[in-house]
mmCIF file of C-alpha atoms in Angstrom:
data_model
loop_
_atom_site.group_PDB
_atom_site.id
_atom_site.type_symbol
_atom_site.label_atom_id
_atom_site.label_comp_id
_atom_site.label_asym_id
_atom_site.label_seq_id
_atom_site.Cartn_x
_atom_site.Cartn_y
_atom_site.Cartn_z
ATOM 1 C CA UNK A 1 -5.510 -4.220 -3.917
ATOM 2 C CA UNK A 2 -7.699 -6.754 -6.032
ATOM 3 C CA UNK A 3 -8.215 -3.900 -8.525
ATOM 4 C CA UNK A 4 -7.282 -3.861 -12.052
ATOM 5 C CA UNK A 5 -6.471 -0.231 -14.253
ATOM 6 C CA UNK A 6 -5.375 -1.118 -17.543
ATOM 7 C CA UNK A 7 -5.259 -4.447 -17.103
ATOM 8 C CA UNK A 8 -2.457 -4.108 -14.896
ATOM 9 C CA UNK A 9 -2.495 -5.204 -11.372
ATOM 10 C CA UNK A 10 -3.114 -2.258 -8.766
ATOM 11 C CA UNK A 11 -0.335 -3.365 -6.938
ATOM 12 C CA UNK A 12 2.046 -2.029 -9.186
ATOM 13 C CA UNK A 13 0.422 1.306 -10.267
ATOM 14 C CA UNK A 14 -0.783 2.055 -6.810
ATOM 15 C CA UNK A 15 3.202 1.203 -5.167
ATOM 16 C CA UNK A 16 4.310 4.329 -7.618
ATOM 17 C CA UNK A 17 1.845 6.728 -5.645
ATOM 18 C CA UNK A 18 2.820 5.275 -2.243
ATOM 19 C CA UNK A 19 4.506 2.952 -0.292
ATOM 20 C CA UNK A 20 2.977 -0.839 -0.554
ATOM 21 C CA UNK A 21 0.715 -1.848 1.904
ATOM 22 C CA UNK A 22 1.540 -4.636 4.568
ATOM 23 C CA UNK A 23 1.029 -7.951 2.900
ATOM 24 C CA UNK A 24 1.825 -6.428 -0.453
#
């Protein structure tokens, strides 16, 4: 989840394909 598309975080385009990952 360190990941950047866009320039936007992962954590909030990957959370709108599937549920966020423990520690999210």
């Amino acid at each position: 989840m360190g990941r950047r598309e866009g320039g936007v975080s992962s954590m909030s385009t990957i959370t709108q394909n599937h549920p966020p990952a423990p520690g999210v």
